[in-house]
XYZ file of N, CA, C and O in Angstrom:
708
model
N 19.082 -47.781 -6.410
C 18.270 -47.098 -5.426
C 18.884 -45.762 -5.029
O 18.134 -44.791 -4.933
N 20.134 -45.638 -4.801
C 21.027 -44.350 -4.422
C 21.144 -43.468 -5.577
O 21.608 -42.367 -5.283
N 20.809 -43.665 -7.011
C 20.683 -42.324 -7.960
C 18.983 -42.469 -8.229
O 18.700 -41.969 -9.318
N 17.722 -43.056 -7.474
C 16.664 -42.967 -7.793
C 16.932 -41.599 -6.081
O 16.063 -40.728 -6.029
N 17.299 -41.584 -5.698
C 17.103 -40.849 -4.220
C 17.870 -39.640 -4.521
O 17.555 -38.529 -4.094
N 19.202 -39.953 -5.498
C 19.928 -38.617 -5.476
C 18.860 -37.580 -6.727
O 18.780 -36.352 -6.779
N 18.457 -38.174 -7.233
C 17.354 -37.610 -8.593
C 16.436 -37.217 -8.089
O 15.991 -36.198 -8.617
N 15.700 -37.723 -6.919
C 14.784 -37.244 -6.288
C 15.038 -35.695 -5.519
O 14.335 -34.685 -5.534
N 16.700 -36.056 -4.676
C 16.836 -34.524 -4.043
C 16.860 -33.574 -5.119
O 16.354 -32.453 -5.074
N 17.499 -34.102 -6.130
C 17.996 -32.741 -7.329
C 16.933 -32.305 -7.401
O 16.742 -31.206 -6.880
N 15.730 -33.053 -8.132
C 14.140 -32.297 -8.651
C 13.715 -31.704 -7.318
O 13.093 -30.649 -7.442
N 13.893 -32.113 -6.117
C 12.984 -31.333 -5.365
C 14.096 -30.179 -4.916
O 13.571 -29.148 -4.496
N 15.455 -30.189 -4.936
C 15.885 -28.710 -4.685
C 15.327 -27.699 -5.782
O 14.604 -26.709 -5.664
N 15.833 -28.211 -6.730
C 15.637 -27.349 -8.615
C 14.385 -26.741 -8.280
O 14.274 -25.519 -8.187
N 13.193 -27.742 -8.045
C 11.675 -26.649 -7.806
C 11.855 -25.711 -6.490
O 11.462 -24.545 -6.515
N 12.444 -26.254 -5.384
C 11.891 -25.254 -4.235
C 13.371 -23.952 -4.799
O 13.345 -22.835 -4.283
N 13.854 -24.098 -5.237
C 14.938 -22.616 -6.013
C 14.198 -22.033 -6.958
O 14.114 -20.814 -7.100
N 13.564 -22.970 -7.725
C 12.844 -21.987 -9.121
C 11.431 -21.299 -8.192
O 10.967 -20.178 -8.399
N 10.922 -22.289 -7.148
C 9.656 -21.111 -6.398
C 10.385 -19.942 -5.796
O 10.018 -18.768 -5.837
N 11.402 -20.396 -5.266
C 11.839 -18.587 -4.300
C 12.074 -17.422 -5.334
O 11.853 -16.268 -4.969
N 12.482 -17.665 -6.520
C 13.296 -17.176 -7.547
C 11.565 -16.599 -8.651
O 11.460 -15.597 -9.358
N 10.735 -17.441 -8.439
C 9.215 -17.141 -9.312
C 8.418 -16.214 -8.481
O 7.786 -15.300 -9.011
N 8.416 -16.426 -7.074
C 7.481 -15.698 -6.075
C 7.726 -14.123 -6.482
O 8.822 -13.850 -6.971
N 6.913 -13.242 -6.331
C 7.088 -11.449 -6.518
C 7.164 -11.410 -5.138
O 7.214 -12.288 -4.276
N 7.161 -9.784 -5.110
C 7.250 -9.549 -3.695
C 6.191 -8.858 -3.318
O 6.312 -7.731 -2.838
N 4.771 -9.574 -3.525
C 3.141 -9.307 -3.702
C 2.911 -10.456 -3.125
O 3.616 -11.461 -3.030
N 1.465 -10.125 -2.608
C 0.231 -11.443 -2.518
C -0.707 -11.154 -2.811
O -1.307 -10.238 -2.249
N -1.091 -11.696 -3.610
C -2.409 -11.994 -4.196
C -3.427 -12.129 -3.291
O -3.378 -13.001 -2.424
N -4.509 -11.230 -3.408
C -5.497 -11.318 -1.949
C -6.710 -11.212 -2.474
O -6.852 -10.773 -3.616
N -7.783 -11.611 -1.692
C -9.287 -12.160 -1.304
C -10.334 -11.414 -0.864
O -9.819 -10.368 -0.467
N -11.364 -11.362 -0.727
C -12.437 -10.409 0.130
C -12.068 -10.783 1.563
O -12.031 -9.781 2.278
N -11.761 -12.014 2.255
C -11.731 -12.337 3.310
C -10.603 -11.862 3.995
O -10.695 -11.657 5.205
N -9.173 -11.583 3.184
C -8.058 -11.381 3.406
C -8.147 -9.906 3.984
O -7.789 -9.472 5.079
N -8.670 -9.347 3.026
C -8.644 -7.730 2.868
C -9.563 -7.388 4.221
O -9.294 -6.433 4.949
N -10.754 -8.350 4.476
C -11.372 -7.685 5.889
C -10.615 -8.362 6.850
O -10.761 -7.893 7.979
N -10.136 -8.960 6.797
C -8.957 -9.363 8.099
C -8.459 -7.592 8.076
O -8.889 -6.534 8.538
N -7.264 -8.070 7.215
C -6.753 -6.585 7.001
C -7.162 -4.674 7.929
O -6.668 -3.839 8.685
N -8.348 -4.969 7.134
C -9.460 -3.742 7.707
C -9.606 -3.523 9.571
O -9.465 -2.490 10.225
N -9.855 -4.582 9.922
C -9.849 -5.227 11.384
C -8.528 -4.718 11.803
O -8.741 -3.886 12.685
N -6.999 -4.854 11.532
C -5.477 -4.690 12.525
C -5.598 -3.439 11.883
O -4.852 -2.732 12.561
N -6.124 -2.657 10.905
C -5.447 -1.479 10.491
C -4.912 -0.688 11.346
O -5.550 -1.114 12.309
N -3.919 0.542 12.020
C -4.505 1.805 13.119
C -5.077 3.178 12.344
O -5.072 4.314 12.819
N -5.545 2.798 11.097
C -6.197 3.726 10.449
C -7.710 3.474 9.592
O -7.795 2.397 9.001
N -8.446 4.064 9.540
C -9.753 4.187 8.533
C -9.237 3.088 7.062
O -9.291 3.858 6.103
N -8.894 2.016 6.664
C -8.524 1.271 5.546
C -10.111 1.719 4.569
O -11.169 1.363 5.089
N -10.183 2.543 3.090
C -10.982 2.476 2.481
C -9.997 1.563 1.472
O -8.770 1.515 1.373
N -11.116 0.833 0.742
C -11.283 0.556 -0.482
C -12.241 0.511 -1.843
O -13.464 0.587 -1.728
N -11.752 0.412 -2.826
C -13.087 0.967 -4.036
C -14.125 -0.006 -4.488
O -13.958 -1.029 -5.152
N -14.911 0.352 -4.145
C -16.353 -0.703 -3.980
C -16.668 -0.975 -5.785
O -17.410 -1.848 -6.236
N -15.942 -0.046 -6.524
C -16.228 -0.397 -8.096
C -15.249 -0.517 -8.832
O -14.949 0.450 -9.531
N -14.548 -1.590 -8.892
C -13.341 -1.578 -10.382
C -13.948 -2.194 -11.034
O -15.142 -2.463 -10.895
N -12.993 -2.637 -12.135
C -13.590 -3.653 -13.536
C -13.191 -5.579 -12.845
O -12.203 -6.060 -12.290
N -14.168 -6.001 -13.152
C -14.254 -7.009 -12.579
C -13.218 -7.878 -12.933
O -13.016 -8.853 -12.209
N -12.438 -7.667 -14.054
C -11.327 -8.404 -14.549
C -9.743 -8.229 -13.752
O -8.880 -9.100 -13.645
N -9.706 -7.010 -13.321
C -8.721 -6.525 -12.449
C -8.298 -7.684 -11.071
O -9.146 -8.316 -10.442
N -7.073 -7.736 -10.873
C -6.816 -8.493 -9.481
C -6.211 -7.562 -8.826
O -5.926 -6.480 -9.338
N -5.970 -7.851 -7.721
C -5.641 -6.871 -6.547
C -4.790 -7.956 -6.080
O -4.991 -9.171 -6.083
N -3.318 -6.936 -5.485
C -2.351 -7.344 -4.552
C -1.870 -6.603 -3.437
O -2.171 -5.409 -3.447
N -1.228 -6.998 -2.525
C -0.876 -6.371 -1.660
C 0.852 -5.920 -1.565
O 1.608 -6.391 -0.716
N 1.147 -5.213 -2.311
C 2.520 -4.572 -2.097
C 3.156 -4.733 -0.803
O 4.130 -5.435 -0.532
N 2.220 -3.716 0.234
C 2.717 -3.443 1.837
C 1.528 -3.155 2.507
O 0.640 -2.303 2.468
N 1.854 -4.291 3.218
C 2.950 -5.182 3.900
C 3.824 -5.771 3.194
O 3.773 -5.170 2.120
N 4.727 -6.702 3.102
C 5.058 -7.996 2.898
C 6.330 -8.124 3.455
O 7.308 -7.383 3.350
N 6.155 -9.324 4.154
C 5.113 -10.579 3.577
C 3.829 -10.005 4.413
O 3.956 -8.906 4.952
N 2.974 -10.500 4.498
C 1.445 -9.945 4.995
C 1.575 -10.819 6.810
O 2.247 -11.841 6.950
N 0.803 -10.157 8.005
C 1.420 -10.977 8.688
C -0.332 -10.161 9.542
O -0.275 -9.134 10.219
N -1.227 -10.670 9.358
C -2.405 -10.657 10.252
C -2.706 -10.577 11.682
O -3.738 -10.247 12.267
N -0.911 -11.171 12.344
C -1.315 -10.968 14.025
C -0.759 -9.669 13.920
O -1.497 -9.060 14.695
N -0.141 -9.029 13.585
C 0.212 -7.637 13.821
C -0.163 -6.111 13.537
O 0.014 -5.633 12.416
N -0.542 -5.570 14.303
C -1.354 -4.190 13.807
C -0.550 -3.993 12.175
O 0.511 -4.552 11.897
N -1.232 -3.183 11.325
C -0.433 -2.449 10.067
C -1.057 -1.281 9.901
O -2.250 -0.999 9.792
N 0.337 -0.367 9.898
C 0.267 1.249 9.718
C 0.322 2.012 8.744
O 0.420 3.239 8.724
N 0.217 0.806 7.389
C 0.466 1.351 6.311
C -0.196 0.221 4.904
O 0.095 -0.973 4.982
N -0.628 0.467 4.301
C -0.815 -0.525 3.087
C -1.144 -0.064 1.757
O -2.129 0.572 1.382
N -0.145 -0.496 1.108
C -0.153 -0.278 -0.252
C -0.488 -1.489 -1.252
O 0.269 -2.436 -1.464
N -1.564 -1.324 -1.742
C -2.626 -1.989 -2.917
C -2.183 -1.637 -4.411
O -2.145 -0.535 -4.957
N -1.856 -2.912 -4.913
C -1.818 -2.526 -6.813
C -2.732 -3.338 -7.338
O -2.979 -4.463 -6.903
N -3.368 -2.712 -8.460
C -4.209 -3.701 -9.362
C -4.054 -3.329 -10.508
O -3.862 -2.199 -10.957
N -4.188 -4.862 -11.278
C -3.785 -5.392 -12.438
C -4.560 -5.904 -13.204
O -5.179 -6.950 -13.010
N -4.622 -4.794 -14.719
C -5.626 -5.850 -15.276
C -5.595 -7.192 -16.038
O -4.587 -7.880 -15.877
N -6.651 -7.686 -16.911
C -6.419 -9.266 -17.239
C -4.860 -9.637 -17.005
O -4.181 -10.197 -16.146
N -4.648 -8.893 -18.484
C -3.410 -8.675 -19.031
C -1.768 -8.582 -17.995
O -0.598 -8.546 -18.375
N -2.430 -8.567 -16.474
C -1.398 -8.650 -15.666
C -0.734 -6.983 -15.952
O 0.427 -6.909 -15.551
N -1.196 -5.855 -16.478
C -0.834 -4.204 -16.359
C -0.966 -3.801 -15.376
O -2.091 -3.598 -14.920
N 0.020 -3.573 -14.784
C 0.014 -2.392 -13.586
C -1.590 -0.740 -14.335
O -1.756 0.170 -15.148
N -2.232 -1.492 -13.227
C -3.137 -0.085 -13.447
C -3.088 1.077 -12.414
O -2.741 2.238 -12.627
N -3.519 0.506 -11.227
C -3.427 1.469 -10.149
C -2.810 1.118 -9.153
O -2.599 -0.086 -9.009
N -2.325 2.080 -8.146
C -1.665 1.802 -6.813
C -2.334 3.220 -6.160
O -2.365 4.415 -6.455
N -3.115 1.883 -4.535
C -3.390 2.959 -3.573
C -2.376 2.510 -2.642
O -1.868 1.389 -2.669
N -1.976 3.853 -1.440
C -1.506 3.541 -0.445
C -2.084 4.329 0.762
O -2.332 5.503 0.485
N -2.267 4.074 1.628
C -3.012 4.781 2.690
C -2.176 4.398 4.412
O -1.768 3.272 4.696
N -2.108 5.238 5.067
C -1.912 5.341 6.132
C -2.148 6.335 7.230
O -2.206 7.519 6.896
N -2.261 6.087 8.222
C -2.854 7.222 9.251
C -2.192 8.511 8.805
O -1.028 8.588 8.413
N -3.136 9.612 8.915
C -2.354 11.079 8.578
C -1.726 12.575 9.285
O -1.146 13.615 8.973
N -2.500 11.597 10.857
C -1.923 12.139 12.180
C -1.052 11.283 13.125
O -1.426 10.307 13.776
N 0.259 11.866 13.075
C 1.079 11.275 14.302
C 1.549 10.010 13.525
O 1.648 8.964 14.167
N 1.857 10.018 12.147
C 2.575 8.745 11.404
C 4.001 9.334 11.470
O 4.737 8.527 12.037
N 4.611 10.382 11.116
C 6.143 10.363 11.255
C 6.480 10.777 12.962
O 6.034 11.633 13.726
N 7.407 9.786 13.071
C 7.960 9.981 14.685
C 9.488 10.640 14.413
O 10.165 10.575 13.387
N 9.772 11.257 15.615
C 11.229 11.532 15.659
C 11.785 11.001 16.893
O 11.255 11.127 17.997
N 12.743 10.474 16.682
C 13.493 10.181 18.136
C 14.170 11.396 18.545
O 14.349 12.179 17.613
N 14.488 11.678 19.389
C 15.415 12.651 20.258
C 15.964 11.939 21.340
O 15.244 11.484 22.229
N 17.093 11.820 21.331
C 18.063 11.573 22.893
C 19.023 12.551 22.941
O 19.660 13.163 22.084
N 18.967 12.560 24.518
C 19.283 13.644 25.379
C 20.186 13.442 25.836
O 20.524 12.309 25.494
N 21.107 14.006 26.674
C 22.191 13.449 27.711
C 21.631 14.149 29.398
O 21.504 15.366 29.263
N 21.405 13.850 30.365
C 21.236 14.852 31.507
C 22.742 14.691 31.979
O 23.694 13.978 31.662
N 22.403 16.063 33.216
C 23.359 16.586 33.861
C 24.129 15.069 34.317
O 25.358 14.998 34.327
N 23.234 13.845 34.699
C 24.200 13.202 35.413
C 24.989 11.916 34.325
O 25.507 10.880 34.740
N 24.883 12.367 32.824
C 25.350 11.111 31.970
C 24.194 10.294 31.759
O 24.559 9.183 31.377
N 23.307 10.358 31.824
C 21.728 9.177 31.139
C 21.580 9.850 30.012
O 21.441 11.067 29.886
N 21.621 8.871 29.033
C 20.629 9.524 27.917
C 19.201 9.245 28.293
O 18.870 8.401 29.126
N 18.266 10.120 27.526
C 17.193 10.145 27.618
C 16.742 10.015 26.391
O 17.204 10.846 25.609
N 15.832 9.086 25.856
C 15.151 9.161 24.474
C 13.504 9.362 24.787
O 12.810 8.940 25.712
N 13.194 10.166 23.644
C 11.985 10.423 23.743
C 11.631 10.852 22.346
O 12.291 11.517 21.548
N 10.145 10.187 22.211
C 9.835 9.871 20.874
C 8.738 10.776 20.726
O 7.857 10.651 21.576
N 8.572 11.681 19.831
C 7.830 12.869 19.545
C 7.162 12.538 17.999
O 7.897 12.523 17.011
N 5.629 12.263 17.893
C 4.405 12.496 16.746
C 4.824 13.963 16.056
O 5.015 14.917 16.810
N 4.930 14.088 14.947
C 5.581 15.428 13.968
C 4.120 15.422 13.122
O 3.595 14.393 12.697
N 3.653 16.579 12.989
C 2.450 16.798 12.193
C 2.660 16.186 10.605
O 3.626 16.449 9.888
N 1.662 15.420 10.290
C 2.124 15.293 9.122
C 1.230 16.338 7.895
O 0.067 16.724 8.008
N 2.252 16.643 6.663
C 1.975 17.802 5.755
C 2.298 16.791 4.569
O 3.426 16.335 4.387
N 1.223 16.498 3.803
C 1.057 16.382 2.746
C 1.656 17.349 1.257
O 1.698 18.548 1.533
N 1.990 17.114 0.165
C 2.564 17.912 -1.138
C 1.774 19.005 -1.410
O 1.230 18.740 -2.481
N 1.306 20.398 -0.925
C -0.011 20.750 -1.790
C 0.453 21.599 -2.630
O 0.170 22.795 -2.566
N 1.658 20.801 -4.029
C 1.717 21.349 -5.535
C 0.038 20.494 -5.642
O -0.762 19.862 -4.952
N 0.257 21.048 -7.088
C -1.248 20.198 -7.971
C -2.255 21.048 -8.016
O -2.280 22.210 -7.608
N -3.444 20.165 -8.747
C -4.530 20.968 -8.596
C -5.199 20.262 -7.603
O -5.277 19.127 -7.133
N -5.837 21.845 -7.416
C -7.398 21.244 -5.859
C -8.131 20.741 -6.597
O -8.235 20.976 -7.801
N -8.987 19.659 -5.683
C -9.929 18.986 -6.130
C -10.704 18.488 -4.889
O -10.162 18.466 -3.784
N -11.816 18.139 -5.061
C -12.816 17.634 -3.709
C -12.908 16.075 -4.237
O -12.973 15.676 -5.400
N -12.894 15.325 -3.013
C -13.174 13.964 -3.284
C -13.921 13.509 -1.812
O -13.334 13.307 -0.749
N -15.557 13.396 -2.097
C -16.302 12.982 -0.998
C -16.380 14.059 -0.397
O -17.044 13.759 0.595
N -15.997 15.801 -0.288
C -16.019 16.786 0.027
C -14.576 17.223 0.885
O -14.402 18.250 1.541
N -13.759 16.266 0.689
C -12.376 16.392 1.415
C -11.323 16.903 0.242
O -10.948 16.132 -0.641
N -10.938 18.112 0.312
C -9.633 18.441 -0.519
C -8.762 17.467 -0.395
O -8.470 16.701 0.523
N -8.181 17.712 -2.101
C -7.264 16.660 -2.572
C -6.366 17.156 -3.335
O -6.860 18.216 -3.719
N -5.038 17.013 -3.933
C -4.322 17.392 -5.079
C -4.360 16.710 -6.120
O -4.776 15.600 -5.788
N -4.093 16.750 -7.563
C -4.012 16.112 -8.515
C -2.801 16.285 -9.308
O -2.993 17.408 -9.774
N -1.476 15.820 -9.838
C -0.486 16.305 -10.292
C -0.524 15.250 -11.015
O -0.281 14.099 -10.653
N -0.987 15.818 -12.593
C -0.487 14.985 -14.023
C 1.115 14.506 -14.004
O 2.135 15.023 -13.549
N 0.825 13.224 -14.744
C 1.941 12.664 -15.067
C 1.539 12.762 -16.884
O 0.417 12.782 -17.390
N 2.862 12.807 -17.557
C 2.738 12.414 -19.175
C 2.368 11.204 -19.899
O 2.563 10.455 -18.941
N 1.999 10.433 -20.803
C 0.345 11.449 -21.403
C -0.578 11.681 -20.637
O -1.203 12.708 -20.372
N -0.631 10.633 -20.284
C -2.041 11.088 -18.438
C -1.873 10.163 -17.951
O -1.170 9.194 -18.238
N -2.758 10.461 -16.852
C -2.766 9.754 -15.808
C -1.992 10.836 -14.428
O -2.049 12.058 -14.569
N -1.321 10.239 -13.187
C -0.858 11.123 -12.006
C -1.146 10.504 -10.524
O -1.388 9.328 -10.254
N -1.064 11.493 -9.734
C -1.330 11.351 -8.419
C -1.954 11.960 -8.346
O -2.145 13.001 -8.975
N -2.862 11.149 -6.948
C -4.316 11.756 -6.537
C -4.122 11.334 -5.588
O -3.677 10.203 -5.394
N -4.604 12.697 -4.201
C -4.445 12.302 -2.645
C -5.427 13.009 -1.963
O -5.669 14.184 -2.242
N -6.088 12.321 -0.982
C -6.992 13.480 -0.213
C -6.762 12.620 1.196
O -6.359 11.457 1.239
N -7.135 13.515 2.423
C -7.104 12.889 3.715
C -8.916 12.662 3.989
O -9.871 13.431 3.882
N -8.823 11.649 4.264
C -10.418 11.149 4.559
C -10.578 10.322 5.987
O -9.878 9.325 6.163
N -11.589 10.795 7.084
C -11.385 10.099 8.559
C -10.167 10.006 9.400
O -10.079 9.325 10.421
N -9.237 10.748 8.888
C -7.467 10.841 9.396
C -7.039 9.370 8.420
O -6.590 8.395 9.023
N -7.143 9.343 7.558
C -6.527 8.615 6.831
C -5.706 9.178 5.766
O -6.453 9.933 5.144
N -4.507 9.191 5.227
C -4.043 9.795 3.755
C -4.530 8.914 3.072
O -4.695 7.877 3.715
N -4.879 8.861 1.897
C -5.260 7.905 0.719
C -4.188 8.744 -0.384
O -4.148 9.960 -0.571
N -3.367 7.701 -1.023
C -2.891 8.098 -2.392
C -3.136 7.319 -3.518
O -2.942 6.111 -3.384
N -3.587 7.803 -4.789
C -3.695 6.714 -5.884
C -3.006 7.008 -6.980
O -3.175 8.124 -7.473
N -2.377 6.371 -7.400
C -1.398 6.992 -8.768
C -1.755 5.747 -10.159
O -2.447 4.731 -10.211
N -1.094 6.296 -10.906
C -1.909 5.270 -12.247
C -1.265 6.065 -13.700
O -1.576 7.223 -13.979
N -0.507 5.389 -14.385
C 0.460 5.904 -15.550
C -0.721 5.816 -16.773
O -0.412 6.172 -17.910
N -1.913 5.386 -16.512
C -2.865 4.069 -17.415
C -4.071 5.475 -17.510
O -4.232 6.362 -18.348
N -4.678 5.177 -16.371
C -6.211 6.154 -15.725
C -5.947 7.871 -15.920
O -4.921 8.491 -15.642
N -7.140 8.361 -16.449
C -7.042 9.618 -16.431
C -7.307 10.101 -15.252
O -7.663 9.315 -14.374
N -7.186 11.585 -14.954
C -7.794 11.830 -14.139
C -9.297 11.740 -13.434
O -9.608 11.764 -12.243
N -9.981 11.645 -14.447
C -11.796 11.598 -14.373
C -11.767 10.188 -13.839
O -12.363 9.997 -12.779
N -11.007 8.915 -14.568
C -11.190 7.623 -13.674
C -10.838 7.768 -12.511
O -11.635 7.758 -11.573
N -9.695 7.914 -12.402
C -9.196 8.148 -10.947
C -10.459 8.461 -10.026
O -10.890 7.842 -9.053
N -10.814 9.374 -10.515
C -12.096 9.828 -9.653
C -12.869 8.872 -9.432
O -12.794 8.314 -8.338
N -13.874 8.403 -10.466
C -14.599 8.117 -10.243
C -14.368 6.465 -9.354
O -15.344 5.721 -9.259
N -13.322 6.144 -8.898
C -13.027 4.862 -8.165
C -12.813 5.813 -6.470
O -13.366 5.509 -5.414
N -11.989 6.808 -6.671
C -11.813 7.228 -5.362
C -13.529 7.794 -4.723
O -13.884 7.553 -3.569
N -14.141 8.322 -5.428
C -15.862 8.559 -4.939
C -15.848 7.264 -4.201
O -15.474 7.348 -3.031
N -16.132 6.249 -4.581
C -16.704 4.753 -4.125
C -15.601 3.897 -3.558
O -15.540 2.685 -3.763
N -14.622 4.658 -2.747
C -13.825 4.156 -1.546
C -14.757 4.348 -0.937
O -15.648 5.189 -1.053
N -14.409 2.715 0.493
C -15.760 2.792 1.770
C -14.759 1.833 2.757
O -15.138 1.498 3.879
């Protein structure tokens, strides 16, 4: 009975080590997930109303994903059948996202901290481009593919893709909603 129990702990440590050790540092997400999501954003969350239906979608960032808490930032990859990194969006508010701290000392020995919103300035190397009528940059990567960014509703949106030309790129960022 005492090596049917010690055999038992071994197999069940061995699996819960091989899950921590198998897990990515992604989740795999849902229509339901993603409008949770949409709901805590503090920004405009678009996403592309047209990929290829074979593609899955994960959630980079956050993680781990945590629904009671506002999120100021989220970065999306999708993958096709084949499990290929195709695209990565990331989006986050595009006003008042970098903070600076400043502390002070006064005359009488207090520090003082105070936290100051810094305009945020986007890369504008690349080429211009309109997306939904909002300027954007485009900066090729080799053989193709690149980054693609435009600010839409005070949102930044970025999409990059080693895979997608530029013209795809497009035509998924049009049919963000």
């Amino acid at each position: 009975m005492k090596l049917k129990n010690i055999l038992t702990f071994v197999l069940t440590l061995g699996i819960s080590v091989s899950n921590v050790y198998a897990n990515p540092k992604y989740q795999k997400t849902d229509s339901e997930t993603l409008k949770k999501i949409k709901e805590i954003t503090t920004f405009k969350l678009l996403l592309p109303a047209k990929i290829p239906s074979n593609w899955t979608l994960e959630i980079k960032y956050p993680y781990p994903l945590e629904i009671t808490k506002p999120i100021t930032k989220v970065r999306l990859h999708y993958f096709d059948k084949d499990e290929s990194y195709m695209l990565g969006i990331e989006q986050f508010k595009a006003s008042g996202y970098v903070t600076k701290e400043e502390i002070r000392i006064d005359p009488t020995g207090n520090q003082i901290h105070q936290l100051t919103a810094e305009k945020f300035l986007p890369d504008l190397s690349g080429e211009i481009l309109y997306v939904n009528g909002h300027q954007g940059r485009f900066m090729p990567t080799q053989p193709k593919g690149g980054d693609l960014w435009w600010i839409e509703n005070d949102t930044f949106i970025r999409m990059n893709s080693l895979i997608l030309t530029k013209e795809e790129m497009l035509k998924i960022a049009i049919v963000m909603k």
